[in-house]
Amino acid sequence: MTTAPSGLTGPAVAAAHEPDAARPSRKVPGGVGRGSAWYRRLTPYLFLLVPVGLLLLLTYAPVVNMFWYSVTDWDGLDKTKNFVGLENYVDVFTDPDNVRVFLVSLYYVVGSFVQMALALYFATILSFKVRFKNMWKGILFFPYLINGVAIGLIFLNFLKPGGGLDTVLLNTGLESLVHQWTGDPEVANYALAAVSVWRYTGLTFVMFLGAIQSINSDIYEAASLDGANRWHEFWHIILPSIRPIVGLAFILGISGSLSVFEIPYVMTGGANGTETFVIRTVWMAFQRNTVGLASAMAVVLLVFVLVVTWLQRRIVPDEEVDLT
């Protein structure tokens, strides 16, 4: 009987016949030792350490300071901050000028609903086969890419007396509709809210369009075989599928309506009854030097947005949609 040559001679043969217990243990890189296990568990937290630290330092610490300033009479310069309790919050809700800016925000809240309706309409239309689809998408999204200050300047010239809008109305025989668009308190907030809708419809449109395009096309084919028309597809397929995105757009719309600043500040500076909540807060902090009161207004705005978010989550909870 013959055996195949192993190719091992000398010390190699001796090592091969050496008992396993006598062999020195070899460390395997990335092994399962106790130190390696702890290292793997700590690795994600080490990566999170810097961003979480920056978040705490640059976001949550200023918020805590804002709560503290809101119960003081700090003017923004003095080293002394006297505790005044809830006095600033009482001023926020009892001063008629402060209450008026809440009412101005209602124009933008209504405008946000108009913005969502337009965005949902265009997103639904362009989710089907339409000629020059990409061109329409670009046209709708382009206003959002323009800087807010630039938009304010553009519409300031467009809406001024004798400007572009008045010229169009005069040339089309609609002289009766000519107004002081940014100078008349009766129409100024409508004009500014319309400019805001024009700017942000593109962003909401992209959110809705992305959600609609993520719907499985087989569902449309099955609905078509069952005789569903476009309205049935929208009501029973599209709208239930994008409900979380609609809820997100609702929250963004409400919070954005309460924090409007750029467009009214550039176009009117808050004059003619167009002062918004943020414009008044900035004026309180940096012109009247009442940082304590301005901080109380900022806290009220934050709490209001959180309450709206909570109500939206309670009324329209995120539920799994089963369209099969």
CSV table of C-alpha atoms in Angstrom, one decimal, residues 17 28 44-45 50 62 70 80 87 98 108 113 116 131-132 159 165 171 219 222 224 233-234 236-238 241 251:
chain,number,residue,atom,x,y,z
A,17,HIS,CA,2.1,15.9,14.3
A,28,VAL,CA,-7.3,36.4,14.6
A,44,PRO,CA,-21.6,53.6,16.6
A,45,TYR,CA,-21.6,55.8,19.7
A,50,VAL,CA,-19.4,64.7,17.6
A,62,PRO,CA,-29.6,78.1,23.0
A,70,SER,CA,-38.1,84.7,28.5
A,80,THR,CA,-27.8,91.6,35.1
A,87,GLU,CA,-44.8,88.9,33.0
A,98,ASN,CA,-48.8,91.4,19.8
A,108,TYR,CA,-50.4,82.8,5.5
A,113,PHE,CA,-53.7,75.3,2.4
A,116,MET,CA,-50.9,72.4,-0.7
A,131,ARG,CA,-46.4,66.2,-22.8
A,132,PHE,CA,-43.3,68.2,-21.8
A,159,LEU,CA,-46.8,95.2,-7.5
A,165,LEU,CA,-49.5,93.9,-12.6
A,171,ASN,CA,-54.3,96.8,-20.9
A,219,ILE,CA,-51.9,48.9,-8.5
A,222,ALA,CA,-55.4,46.4,-11.4
A,224,SER,CA,-57.9,50.1,-14.4
A,233,GLU,CA,-57.3,56.4,-8.7
A,234,PHE,CA,-56.6,59.7,-6.9
A,236,HIS,CA,-58.6,55.5,-3.4
A,237,ILE,CA,-54.9,55.0,-4.4
A,238,ILE,CA,-52.9,58.2,-4.5
A,241,SER,CA,-50.7,56.3,-0.2
A,251,ILE,CA,-46.8,70.7,9.6
